[in-house]
Short mmCIF file of C-alpha atoms in Angstrom, two decimals:
data_model
loop_
_atom_site.label_atom_id
_atom_site.label_comp_id
_atom_site.label_asym_id
_atom_site.label_seq_id
_atom_site.Cartn_x
_atom_site.Cartn_y
_atom_site.Cartn_z
CA MET M 1 -8.36 186.81 1.97
CA THR M 2 -6.03 184.03 0.90
CA THR M 3 -7.02 180.45 0.10
CA ASN M 4 -5.47 179.49 3.47
CA ASP M 5 -8.20 181.55 5.17
CA ILE M 6 -11.11 179.95 3.31
CA VAL M 7 -11.04 176.49 4.94
CA THR M 8 -10.04 176.12 8.60
CA ILE M 9 -10.61 173.72 11.47
CA GLY M 10 -12.98 174.94 14.19
CA SER M 11 -13.88 172.87 17.22
CA ASN M 12 -11.87 169.68 17.61
CA CYS M 13 -11.49 167.05 20.31
CA ILE M 14 -11.36 163.32 21.02
CA ILE M 15 -14.58 161.43 21.74
CA LYS M 16 -14.18 158.47 24.11
CA ASN M 17 -17.24 156.21 23.86
CA GLY M 18 -16.60 153.15 26.02
CA ASP M 19 -13.47 151.56 24.58
CA ARG M 20 -13.84 153.32 21.19
CA PHE M 21 -12.20 156.60 20.20
CA PHE M 22 -13.05 159.20 17.57
CA LEU M 23 -11.47 162.41 16.32
CA LEU M 24 -14.05 165.19 15.98
CA ALA M 25 -13.29 168.19 13.75
CA GLU M 26 -15.45 171.04 12.54
CA ILE M 27 -14.45 172.01 9.01
CA GLU M 28 -15.19 175.68 8.42
CA ALA M 29 -15.34 177.05 4.86
CA MET M 30 -16.16 180.75 4.58
CA VAL M 31 -16.22 183.39 1.88
CA PRO M 32 -18.62 186.35 1.63
CA GLY M 33 -22.12 184.90 1.30
CA VAL M 34 -21.09 181.30 2.06
CA GLU M 35 -20.57 179.62 5.42
CA ILE M 36 -20.23 175.83 5.55
CA ASP M 37 -19.21 174.26 8.86
CA PRO M 38 -19.98 170.54 9.23
CA ILE M 39 -18.73 168.28 12.00
CA VAL M 40 -16.75 165.28 10.73
CA ILE M 41 -15.98 162.38 13.05
CA THR M 42 -13.28 159.81 12.28
CA ARG M 43 -12.78 156.57 14.19
CA ILE M 44 -9.24 156.31 15.58
CA THR M 45 -7.34 153.68 17.51
CA GLU M 46 -6.64 153.92 21.23
CA GLU M 47 -2.95 154.40 20.45
CA GLN M 48 -3.75 157.27 18.06
CA ALA M 49 -6.02 158.84 20.72
CA GLU M 50 -3.28 158.59 23.36
CA LYS M 51 -0.74 160.27 21.06
CA LEU M 52 -3.16 163.03 20.04
CA LEU M 53 -4.05 163.68 23.69
CA ALA M 54 -0.35 163.76 24.62
CA GLY M 55 0.14 166.24 21.77
CA GLY M 56 -2.38 168.64 23.28
CA LEU M 57 -5.78 167.68 21.89
CA HIS M 58 -8.39 167.30 24.63
CA LEU M 59 -11.32 164.98 25.30
CA CYS M 60 -14.71 166.26 24.18
CA ARG M 61 -16.97 167.44 26.97
CA ILE M 62 -19.89 165.03 27.38
CA GLN M 63 -22.85 166.05 29.52
CA ASN M 64 -26.53 165.29 30.13
CA GLN M 65 -28.04 168.71 29.31
CA PRO M 66 -27.56 171.02 26.32
CA PRO M 67 -25.05 173.81 26.90
CA VAL M 68 -26.40 177.24 27.82
CA ALA M 69 -24.77 180.21 26.13
CA PRO M 70 -23.26 182.68 28.60
CA PRO M 71 -23.41 186.35 27.56
CA GLY M 72 -21.38 186.89 24.39
CA PHE M 73 -21.36 183.19 23.46
CA GLU M 74 -23.32 181.38 20.76
CA VAL M 75 -24.52 177.76 20.97
CA GLU M 76 -25.37 175.99 17.71
CA PHE M 77 -26.80 172.47 17.34
CA LYS M 78 -24.72 170.66 14.70
CA CYS M 79 -25.72 167.01 14.35
CA ILE M 80 -26.61 163.64 15.89
CA PHE M 81 -23.81 161.12 16.51
CA GLN M 82 -24.65 157.45 17.10
CA ASP M 83 -22.15 154.76 18.04
CA ASN M 84 -22.30 151.45 19.86
CA CYS M 85 -25.93 151.77 20.99
CA ARG M 86 -25.31 155.30 22.31
CA ALA M 87 -26.46 158.60 20.86
CA PHE M 88 -25.38 162.20 21.33
CA GLN M 89 -26.43 165.63 20.16
CA ILE M 90 -23.40 167.70 19.22
CA PHE M 91 -23.36 171.44 19.86
CA ASP M 92 -20.75 174.02 18.90
CA VAL M 93 -20.12 176.69 21.56
CA GLU M 94 -18.40 179.79 20.15
CA ASN M 95 -16.90 183.01 21.45
CA GLY M 96 -13.75 183.53 19.44
CA THR M 97 -12.82 179.90 20.08
CA ASP M 98 -14.87 176.81 19.28
CA GLU M 99 -15.74 173.97 21.63
CA ALA M 100 -17.76 170.89 20.70
CA VAL M 101 -20.08 169.67 23.46
CA LEU M 102 -21.75 166.26 23.29
CA VAL M 103 -25.07 165.72 25.05
CA ARG M 104 -26.23 162.18 25.84
CA ILE M 105 -29.65 161.29 24.44
CA SER M 106 -31.57 158.05 24.00
CA LEU M 107 -31.41 156.16 20.71
CA GLU M 108 -35.18 156.64 20.43
CA ARG M 109 -34.83 160.41 20.73
CA ALA M 110 -31.94 160.41 18.23
CA CYS M 111 -34.08 158.56 15.67
CA LYS M 112 -36.99 160.97 16.22
CA GLU M 113 -34.74 164.01 15.79
CA VAL M 114 -33.25 162.62 12.56
CA ALA M 115 -36.76 161.79 11.29
CA ASN M 116 -37.72 165.41 12.05
CA GLY M 117 -34.81 166.78 10.00
CA ALA M 118 -31.80 166.84 12.32
CA ARG M 119 -28.54 166.06 10.54
CA ARG M 120 -26.58 162.93 11.27
CA CYS M 121 -22.90 163.65 11.80
CA THR M 122 -20.59 162.51 9.02
CA VAL M 123 -18.69 159.54 10.43
CA ILE M 124 -15.70 157.70 8.97
CA SER M 125 -16.00 154.37 10.76
CA ARG M 126 -12.64 152.75 9.98
CA PRO M 127 -9.43 154.12 11.51
CA PHE M 128 -6.64 155.30 9.21
CA VAL M 129 -3.80 152.97 10.17
#
């Protein structure tokens, strides 16, 4: 194992929330006995989103129900993302490749889940321009 194998990017996509855009990336750090894989969300400009999408990044899937794992897949709840009076649960769906799936939830439910121990996603709220 080289140091290049220790930290990698897992699921990644662009979140479009109304007229606001975010880059979502799962940072995976793994060595024997340690697995750290948080979701980090960074606010980006519309122009940055357009260029990243043109470069091949895709929009995050947003749905109303949690994803169901088909045979051979694993679904893991990662964190709660809140922005602009909207809230989402974020799940990571894995089977050799990673996909982040956002599930719409009410702000009230998001607050209850966080109060009951759910993680809030790490969010960088100012674009890098």
